[in-house]
């Protein structure tokens, strides 16, 4: 027997738009999480890529998820691209926007319009190895250069800064002797990113994440409060 709140959630699943630029393994982790029940009360309603060659688009297609590509190259300037991108997001009427390896800087008005409703997965333990210029393989190159013994991944809400928003969830991963950036990237994805991104989405879809004074609190199951 569903409680009244559970029934209401069932009627309105969290509508997720996923923004991608590349391989889409994090998108796949979210698709699988929904299929396998690790993520409940949520559905992906649209995948948006800035890169027409992104394999993530193929993954969306294989799963029957509507997708489209908005490439900056097809627009006269950044302002035009931003407007087209924002329109593509708004059309999907998302409750939550997931940046899953999305390498485009978001328009400021989008961040304001979707305050605490945009999340990003970053392949390090923020505040290490993050900010401008830290993306993809570069993050792991820097971690190896510095000789850290632990790295990992972070899911956070997006604010006006680069990787500065409230942290939802982090997971540490060990650096091993002989790691190359590629090997470390793969381990961080397998052990951290593909675990914590679906986990964070499930918490949000079930009303367990609140933001107070710039910090996230994760409510215990049974104390949910869905604000999205
Ligand atoms: C992931 O490692 C993700 O954490 C990273 O890009 C990769 C995308 O892989 N994102 C960033 O570096 C953002 N600053 P995917 O397309 O296979 O999910």
PDB file of C-alpha atoms and ligand atoms in Angstrom:
ATOM      1  CA  UNK A   1       0.000   0.000   0.000  1.00  0.00           C
ATOM      2  CA  UNK A   2       1.495   3.360  -1.073  1.00  0.00           C
ATOM      3  CA  UNK A   3       1.411   6.327   1.286  1.00  0.00           C
ATOM      4  CA  UNK A   4      -0.273   9.457  -0.078  1.00  0.00           C
ATOM      5  CA  UNK A   5       3.153  11.067  -0.648  1.00  0.00           C
ATOM      6  CA  UNK A   6       4.500   8.001  -2.463  1.00  0.00           C
ATOM      7  CA  UNK A   7       1.400   7.904  -4.666  1.00  0.00           C
ATOM      8  CA  UNK A   8       1.805  11.604  -5.508  1.00  0.00           C
ATOM      9  CA  UNK A   9       5.434  10.995  -6.515  1.00  0.00           C
ATOM     10  CA  UNK A  10       4.439   8.031  -8.631  1.00  0.00           C
ATOM     11  CA  UNK A  11       2.044  10.339 -10.503  1.00  0.00           C
ATOM     12  CA  UNK A  12       4.777  12.929 -11.047  1.00  0.00           C
ATOM     13  CA  UNK A  13       8.124  11.315 -11.708  1.00  0.00           C
ATOM     14  CA  UNK A  14      11.126  13.629 -11.607  1.00  0.00           C
ATOM     15  CA  UNK A  15      11.672  14.766 -15.192  1.00  0.00           C
ATOM     16  CA  UNK A  16      15.373  14.705 -16.009  1.00  0.00           C
ATOM     17  CA  UNK A  17      17.175  16.383 -18.914  1.00  0.00           C
ATOM     18  CA  UNK A  18      20.728  15.066 -19.369  1.00  0.00           C
ATOM     19  CA  UNK A  19      23.366  17.231 -21.089  1.00  0.00           C
ATOM     20  CA  UNK A  20      26.311  15.419 -22.649  1.00  0.00           C
ATOM     21  CA  UNK A  21      29.361  16.046 -24.832  1.00  0.00           C
ATOM     22  CA  UNK A  22      31.130  12.712 -25.244  1.00  0.00           C
ATOM     23  CA  UNK A  23      31.020   8.997 -24.575  1.00  0.00           C
ATOM     24  CA  UNK A  24      28.009   9.113 -22.318  1.00  0.00           C
ATOM     25  CA  UNK A  25      29.032   6.425 -19.831  1.00  0.00           C
ATOM     26  CA  UNK A  26      27.521   8.496 -17.015  1.00  0.00           C
ATOM     27  CA  UNK A  27      24.324   8.886 -19.034  1.00  0.00           C
ATOM     28  CA  UNK A  28      24.348   5.086 -19.394  1.00  0.00           C
ATOM     29  CA  UNK A  29      24.754   4.689 -15.629  1.00  0.00           C
ATOM     30  CA  UNK A  30      21.643   6.828 -15.128  1.00  0.00           C
ATOM     31  CA  UNK A  31      19.672   4.917 -17.789  1.00  0.00           C
ATOM     32  CA  UNK A  32      20.681   1.617 -16.164  1.00  0.00           C
ATOM     33  CA  UNK A  33      19.955   2.963 -12.676  1.00  0.00           C
ATOM     34  CA  UNK A  34      16.381   3.772 -13.712  1.00  0.00           C
ATOM     35  CA  UNK A  35      15.929   0.435 -15.509  1.00  0.00           C
ATOM     36  CA  UNK A  36      17.308  -1.573 -12.604  1.00  0.00           C
ATOM     37  CA  UNK A  37      15.441   0.346  -9.908  1.00  0.00           C
ATOM     38  CA  UNK A  38      18.473   1.956  -8.239  1.00  0.00           C
ATOM     39  CA  UNK A  39      16.852   5.267  -9.197  1.00  0.00           C
ATOM     40  CA  UNK A  40      13.136   5.500  -8.461  1.00  0.00           C
ATOM     41  CA  UNK A  41      10.505   8.158  -9.233  1.00  0.00           C
ATOM     42  CA  UNK A  42      12.500   9.521 -12.160  1.00  0.00           C
ATOM     43  CA  UNK A  43      12.577   9.467 -15.958  1.00  0.00           C
ATOM     44  CA  UNK A  44      14.940  10.911 -18.551  1.00  0.00           C
ATOM     45  CA  UNK A  45      12.833  13.071 -20.838  1.00  0.00           C
ATOM     46  CA  UNK A  46      15.565  14.477 -23.082  1.00  0.00           C
ATOM     47  CA  UNK A  47      19.267  14.159 -23.847  1.00  0.00           C
ATOM     48  CA  UNK A  48      20.989  17.260 -25.237  1.00  0.00           C
ATOM     49  CA  UNK A  49      24.473  17.195 -26.756  1.00  0.00           C
ATOM     50  CA  UNK A  50      26.621  20.075 -28.001  1.00  0.00           C
ATOM     51  CA  UNK A  51      28.623  17.596 -30.068  1.00  0.00           C
ATOM     52  CA  UNK A  52      26.988  15.858 -33.044  1.00  0.00           C
ATOM     53  CA  UNK A  53      29.540  13.011 -32.813  1.00  0.00           C
ATOM     54  CA  UNK A  54      28.946  12.258 -29.130  1.00  0.00           C
ATOM     55  CA  UNK A  55      28.420   8.527 -28.610  1.00  0.00           C
ATOM     56  CA  UNK A  56      26.027   9.544 -25.830  1.00  0.00           C
ATOM     57  CA  UNK A  57      23.485  10.381 -28.583  1.00  0.00           C
ATOM     58  CA  UNK A  58      23.681   6.763 -29.766  1.00  0.00           C
ATOM     59  CA  UNK A  59      23.085   5.563 -26.205  1.00  0.00           C
ATOM     60  CA  UNK A  60      19.983   7.760 -25.933  1.00  0.00           C
ATOM     61  CA  UNK A  61      18.689   6.420 -29.243  1.00  0.00           C
ATOM     62  CA  UNK A  62      19.252   2.798 -28.185  1.00  0.00           C
ATOM     63  CA  UNK A  63      17.201   3.455 -25.054  1.00  0.00           C
ATOM     64  CA  UNK A  64      14.411   5.256 -26.915  1.00  0.00           C
ATOM     65  CA  UNK A  65      15.114   8.592 -25.200  1.00  0.00           C
ATOM     66  CA  UNK A  66      14.418  11.738 -27.258  1.00  0.00           C
ATOM     67  CA  UNK A  67      17.686  13.524 -27.998  1.00  0.00           C
ATOM     68  CA  UNK A  68      18.983  16.473 -29.940  1.00  0.00           C
ATOM     69  CA  UNK A  69      22.230  18.216 -30.734  1.00  0.00           C
ATOM     70  CA  UNK A  70      22.692  21.961 -30.284  1.00  0.00           C
ATOM     71  CA  UNK A  71      26.168  22.735 -31.582  1.00  0.00           C
ATOM     72  CA  UNK A  72      27.738  26.177 -31.007  1.00  0.00           C
ATOM     73  CA  UNK A  73      29.149  25.852 -34.544  1.00  0.00           C
ATOM     74  CA  UNK A  74      25.634  26.157 -35.982  1.00  0.00           C
ATOM     75  CA  UNK A  75      25.070  29.599 -34.420  1.00  0.00           C
ATOM     76  CA  UNK A  76      26.440  33.033 -35.305  1.00  0.00           C
ATOM     77  CA  UNK A  77      27.571  33.803 -31.762  1.00  0.00           C
ATOM     78  CA  UNK A  78      27.490  32.628 -28.167  1.00  0.00           C
ATOM     79  CA  UNK A  79      24.296  34.557 -27.386  1.00  0.00           C
ATOM     80  CA  UNK A  80      22.395  32.780 -30.161  1.00  0.00           C
ATOM     81  CA  UNK A  81      23.721  29.406 -29.086  1.00  0.00           C
ATOM     82  CA  UNK A  82      22.780  30.106 -25.459  1.00  0.00           C
ATOM     83  CA  UNK A  83      19.219  30.997 -26.463  1.00  0.00           C
ATOM     84  CA  UNK A  84      18.826  27.849 -28.574  1.00  0.00           C
ATOM     85  CA  UNK A  85      20.296  25.699 -25.814  1.00  0.00           C
ATOM     86  CA  UNK A  86      18.040  27.217 -23.145  1.00  0.00           C
ATOM     87  CA  UNK A  87      15.023  26.701 -25.412  1.00  0.00           C
ATOM     88  CA  UNK A  88      15.929  23.027 -25.881  1.00  0.00           C
ATOM     89  CA  UNK A  89      16.137  22.629 -22.109  1.00  0.00           C
ATOM     90  CA  UNK A  90      12.899  24.532 -21.381  1.00  0.00           C
ATOM     91  CA  UNK A  91      10.930  22.531 -23.970  1.00  0.00           C
ATOM     92  CA  UNK A  92      11.683  19.373 -21.996  1.00  0.00           C
ATOM     93  CA  UNK A  93      10.160  20.952 -18.835  1.00  0.00           C
ATOM     94  CA  UNK A  94      12.756  19.292 -16.615  1.00  0.00           C
ATOM     95  CA  UNK A  95      12.627  19.176 -12.830  1.00  0.00           C
ATOM     96  CA  UNK A  96      16.329  18.342 -12.805  1.00  0.00           C
ATOM     97  CA  UNK A  97      19.151  18.949 -15.301  1.00  0.00           C
ATOM     98  CA  UNK A  98      22.072  16.527 -15.113  1.00  0.00           C
ATOM     99  CA  UNK A  99      25.417  17.566 -16.593  1.00  0.00           C
ATOM    100  CA  UNK A 100      26.980  14.210 -17.439  1.00  0.00           C
ATOM    101  CA  UNK A 101      30.318  15.086 -18.987  1.00  0.00           C
ATOM    102  CA  UNK A 102      28.910  18.302 -20.482  1.00  0.00           C
ATOM    103  CA  UNK A 103      31.811  20.532 -21.450  1.00  0.00           C
ATOM    104  CA  UNK A 104      29.969  23.756 -22.236  1.00  0.00           C
ATOM    105  CA  UNK A 105      29.773  26.709 -19.811  1.00  0.00           C
ATOM    106  CA  UNK A 106      26.093  27.208 -18.950  1.00  0.00           C
ATOM    107  CA  UNK A 107      24.372  30.531 -19.660  1.00  0.00           C
ATOM    108  CA  UNK A 108      24.043  32.587 -16.452  1.00  0.00           C
ATOM    109  CA  UNK A 109      20.277  32.956 -16.874  1.00  0.00           C
ATOM    110  CA  UNK A 110      19.932  29.180 -16.947  1.00  0.00           C
ATOM    111  CA  UNK A 111      21.799  28.800 -13.653  1.00  0.00           C
ATOM    112  CA  UNK A 112      19.509  31.408 -12.063  1.00  0.00           C
ATOM    113  CA  UNK A 113      16.340  29.886 -13.544  1.00  0.00           C
ATOM    114  CA  UNK A 114      17.226  26.375 -12.341  1.00  0.00           C
ATOM    115  CA  UNK A 115      18.820  27.192  -8.978  1.00  0.00           C
ATOM    116  CA  UNK A 116      19.590  23.938  -7.101  1.00  0.00           C
ATOM    117  CA  UNK A 117      18.026  21.985  -9.956  1.00  0.00           C
ATOM    118  CA  UNK A 118      21.199  21.440 -12.008  1.00  0.00           C
ATOM    119  CA  UNK A 119      23.759  18.846 -10.934  1.00  0.00           C
ATOM    120  CA  UNK A 120      27.191  18.040 -12.309  1.00  0.00           C
ATOM    121  CA  UNK A 121      29.496  15.046 -11.983  1.00  0.00           C
ATOM    122  CA  UNK A 122      33.176  15.976 -11.609  1.00  0.00           C
ATOM    123  CA  UNK A 123      35.992  13.406 -11.666  1.00  0.00           C
ATOM    124  CA  UNK A 124      37.873  14.496  -8.524  1.00  0.00           C
ATOM    125  CA  UNK A 125      37.270  15.141  -4.854  1.00  0.00           C
ATOM    126  CA  UNK A 126      36.277  18.829  -4.953  1.00  0.00           C
ATOM    127  CA  UNK A 127      37.928  21.219  -3.972  1.00  0.00           C
ATOM    128  CA  UNK A 128      40.957  19.389  -5.391  1.00  0.00           C
ATOM    129  CA  UNK A 129      41.598  19.380  -9.134  1.00  0.00           C
ATOM    130  CA  UNK A 130      38.553  21.378 -10.157  1.00  0.00           C
ATOM    131  CA  UNK A 131      37.662  24.770 -11.606  1.00  0.00           C
ATOM    132  CA  UNK A 132      38.596  26.320 -14.927  1.00  0.00           C
ATOM    133  CA  UNK A 133      40.582  24.020 -17.219  1.00  0.00           C
ATOM    134  CA  UNK A 134      39.953  20.898 -15.137  1.00  0.00           C
ATOM    135  CA  UNK A 135      37.835  18.522 -17.179  1.00  0.00           C
ATOM    136  CA  UNK A 136      38.005  14.967 -18.495  1.00  0.00           C
ATOM    137  CA  UNK A 137      41.457  13.411 -18.697  1.00  0.00           C
ATOM    138  CA  UNK A 138      43.179  16.654 -17.611  1.00  0.00           C
ATOM    139  CA  UNK A 139      41.846  16.172 -14.081  1.00  0.00           C
ATOM    140  CA  UNK A 140      43.552  12.799 -13.787  1.00  0.00           C
ATOM    141  CA  UNK A 141      46.788  14.081 -15.369  1.00  0.00           C
ATOM    142  CA  UNK A 142      46.952  16.782 -12.679  1.00  0.00           C
ATOM    143  CA  UNK A 143      46.171  14.330  -9.880  1.00  0.00           C
ATOM    144  CA  UNK A 144      49.007  12.047 -11.047  1.00  0.00           C
ATOM    145  CA  UNK A 145      51.389  15.003 -11.465  1.00  0.00           C
ATOM    146  CA  UNK A 146      50.717  16.042  -7.875  1.00  0.00           C
ATOM    147  CA  UNK A 147      51.158  12.493  -6.642  1.00  0.00           C
ATOM    148  CA  UNK A 148      47.940  12.244  -4.625  1.00  0.00           C
ATOM    149  CA  UNK A 149      47.217   8.795  -3.238  1.00  0.00           C
ATOM    150  CA  UNK A 150      43.457   9.273  -3.155  1.00  0.00           C
ATOM    151  CA  UNK A 151      41.224  10.863  -5.744  1.00  0.00           C
ATOM    152  CA  UNK A 152      37.577  10.249  -6.611  1.00  0.00           C
ATOM    153  CA  UNK A 153      34.457  11.951  -7.866  1.00  0.00           C
ATOM    154  CA  UNK A 154      31.924  14.542  -6.711  1.00  0.00           C
ATOM    155  CA  UNK A 155      28.294  15.267  -7.543  1.00  0.00           C
ATOM    156  CA  UNK A 156      27.363  18.868  -6.821  1.00  0.00           C
ATOM    157  CA  UNK A 157      24.716  21.454  -7.609  1.00  0.00           C
ATOM    158  CA  UNK A 158      25.760  24.009 -10.203  1.00  0.00           C
ATOM    159  CA  UNK A 159      26.107  27.660  -9.244  1.00  0.00           C
ATOM    160  CA  UNK A 160      27.727  30.644 -11.003  1.00  0.00           C
ATOM    161  CA  UNK A 161      31.278  29.427 -10.321  1.00  0.00           C
ATOM    162  CA  UNK A 162      33.133  26.501 -11.905  1.00  0.00           C
ATOM    163  CA  UNK A 163      32.672  23.430  -9.681  1.00  0.00           C
ATOM    164  CA  UNK A 164      31.831  25.631  -6.666  1.00  0.00           C
ATOM    165  CA  UNK A 165      28.193  24.661  -5.976  1.00  0.00           C
ATOM    166  CA  UNK A 166      26.905  22.743  -2.934  1.00  0.00           C
ATOM    167  CA  UNK A 167      28.348  19.222  -2.731  1.00  0.00           C
ATOM    168  CA  UNK A 168      25.794  16.401  -2.658  1.00  0.00           C
ATOM    169  CA  UNK A 169      27.959  13.287  -2.638  1.00  0.00           C
ATOM    170  CA  UNK A 170      31.604  12.225  -3.001  1.00  0.00           C
ATOM    171  CA  UNK A 171      33.428   8.921  -3.274  1.00  0.00           C
ATOM    172  CA  UNK A 172      37.164   8.321  -2.907  1.00  0.00           C
ATOM    173  CA  UNK A 173      39.220   6.055  -5.183  1.00  0.00           C
ATOM    174  CA  UNK A 174      42.824   4.905  -4.609  1.00  0.00           C
ATOM    175  CA  UNK A 175      45.588   5.882  -6.994  1.00  0.00           C
ATOM    176  CA  UNK A 176      47.785   2.885  -7.795  1.00  0.00           C
ATOM    177  CA  UNK A 177      51.441   2.526  -8.726  1.00  0.00           C
ATOM    178  CA  UNK A 178      51.849   2.696 -12.503  1.00  0.00           C
ATOM    179  CA  UNK A 179      48.535   4.480 -13.144  1.00  0.00           C
ATOM    180  CA  UNK A 180      48.266   6.450 -16.367  1.00  0.00           C
ATOM    181  CA  UNK A 181      45.620   9.190 -16.709  1.00  0.00           C
ATOM    182  CA  UNK A 182      43.543   6.773 -18.803  1.00  0.00           C
ATOM    183  CA  UNK A 183      43.753   3.931 -16.268  1.00  0.00           C
ATOM    184  CA  UNK A 184      42.915   6.270 -13.379  1.00  0.00           C
ATOM    185  CA  UNK A 185      40.016   7.810 -15.311  1.00  0.00           C
ATOM    186  CA  UNK A 186      38.546   4.349 -15.899  1.00  0.00           C
ATOM    187  CA  UNK A 187      38.890   3.375 -12.215  1.00  0.00           C
ATOM    188  CA  UNK A 188      37.323   6.658 -11.044  1.00  0.00           C
ATOM    189  CA  UNK A 189      34.416   6.137 -13.433  1.00  0.00           C
ATOM    190  CA  UNK A 190      33.830   2.513 -12.442  1.00  0.00           C
ATOM    191  CA  UNK A 191      34.301   2.880  -8.701  1.00  0.00           C
ATOM    192  CA  UNK A 192      32.918   6.365  -8.139  1.00  0.00           C
ATOM    193  CA  UNK A 193      31.129   8.234 -10.951  1.00  0.00           C
ATOM    194  CA  UNK A 194      28.789   5.462 -12.080  1.00  0.00           C
ATOM    195  CA  UNK A 195      27.894   4.832  -8.435  1.00  0.00           C
ATOM    196  CA  UNK A 196      27.389   8.308  -7.018  1.00  0.00           C
ATOM    197  CA  UNK A 197      25.603   9.946  -9.954  1.00  0.00           C
ATOM    198  CA  UNK A 198      22.654   7.485  -9.894  1.00  0.00           C
ATOM    199  CA  UNK A 199      22.703   7.604  -6.077  1.00  0.00           C
ATOM    200  CA  UNK A 200      22.459  11.415  -5.975  1.00  0.00           C
ATOM    201  CA  UNK A 201      19.645  11.419  -8.554  1.00  0.00           C
ATOM    202  CA  UNK A 202      17.708   8.840  -6.563  1.00  0.00           C
ATOM    203  CA  UNK A 203      18.057  10.944  -3.400  1.00  0.00           C
ATOM    204  CA  UNK A 204      16.851  14.058  -5.239  1.00  0.00           C
ATOM    205  CA  UNK A 205      13.956  12.206  -6.896  1.00  0.00           C
ATOM    206  CA  UNK A 206      12.876  10.996  -3.482  1.00  0.00           C
ATOM    207  CA  UNK A 207      13.065  14.347  -1.740  1.00  0.00           C
ATOM    208  CA  UNK A 208      16.106  13.571   0.364  1.00  0.00           C
ATOM    209  CA  UNK A 209      18.408  16.464  -0.590  1.00  0.00           C
ATOM    210  CA  UNK A 210      18.020  19.957   0.837  1.00  0.00           C
ATOM    211  CA  UNK A 211      20.306  22.970   0.465  1.00  0.00           C
ATOM    212  CA  UNK A 212      20.761  25.292   3.405  1.00  0.00           C
ATOM    213  CA  UNK A 213      23.336  28.087   3.536  1.00  0.00           C
ATOM    214  CA  UNK A 214      25.144  26.717   0.509  1.00  0.00           C
ATOM    215  CA  UNK A 215      25.491  23.209   1.962  1.00  0.00           C
ATOM    216  CA  UNK A 216      23.600  20.038   1.126  1.00  0.00           C
ATOM    217  CA  UNK A 217      21.973  17.892   3.714  1.00  0.00           C
ATOM    218  CA  UNK A 218      20.810  14.380   2.884  1.00  0.00           C
ATOM    219  CA  UNK A 219      17.708  13.434   4.839  1.00  0.00           C
ATOM    220  CA  UNK A 220      17.280   9.919   6.163  1.00  0.00           C
ATOM    221  CA  UNK A 221      14.776   7.761   4.261  1.00  0.00           C
ATOM    222  CA  UNK A 222      11.332   8.436   5.726  1.00  0.00           C
ATOM    223  CA  UNK A 223      12.092  12.146   6.320  1.00  0.00           C
ATOM    224  CA  UNK A 224      11.801  13.151   2.672  1.00  0.00           C
ATOM    225  CA  UNK A 225      10.797  16.588   1.508  1.00  0.00           C
ATOM    226  CA  UNK A 226      10.690  16.892  -2.290  1.00  0.00           C
ATOM    227  CA  UNK A 227      10.978  20.517  -3.291  1.00  0.00           C
ATOM    228  CA  UNK A 228      11.656  20.117  -6.994  1.00  0.00           C
TER     229      UNK A 228
HETATM  230  C1  LIG B   1      33.460  12.017 -16.904  1.00  0.00           C
HETATM  231  O1  LIG B   1      34.639  11.533 -16.330  1.00  0.00           O
HETATM  232  C2  LIG B   1      32.971  13.241 -16.154  1.00  0.00           C
HETATM  233  O2  LIG B   1      33.191  13.165 -14.781  1.00  0.00           O
HETATM  234  C3  LIG B   1      33.838  14.308 -16.783  1.00  0.00           C
HETATM  235  O3  LIG B   1      33.847  13.979 -18.153  1.00  0.00           O
HETATM  236  C4  LIG B   1      33.724  12.564 -18.308  1.00  0.00           C
HETATM  237  C5  LIG B   1      32.572  12.273 -19.243  1.00  0.00           C
HETATM  238  O4  LIG B   1      32.492  10.900 -19.539  1.00  0.00           O
HETATM  239  N1  LIG B   1      33.315  15.615 -16.524  1.00  0.00           N
HETATM  240  C6  LIG B   1      34.085  16.678 -16.299  1.00  0.00           C
HETATM  241  O5  LIG B   1      35.306  16.637 -16.329  1.00  0.00           O
HETATM  242  C7  LIG B   1      33.346  17.950 -15.984  1.00  0.00           C
HETATM  243  N2  LIG B   1      34.226  18.928 -15.425  1.00  0.00           N
HETATM  244  P1  LIG B   1      31.160  10.246 -20.126  1.00  0.00           P
HETATM  245  O6  LIG B   1      30.756  11.062 -21.357  1.00  0.00           O
HETATM  246  O7  LIG B   1      31.568   8.847 -20.512  1.00  0.00           O
HETATM  247  O8  LIG B   1      30.104  10.259 -19.067  1.00  0.00           O
END
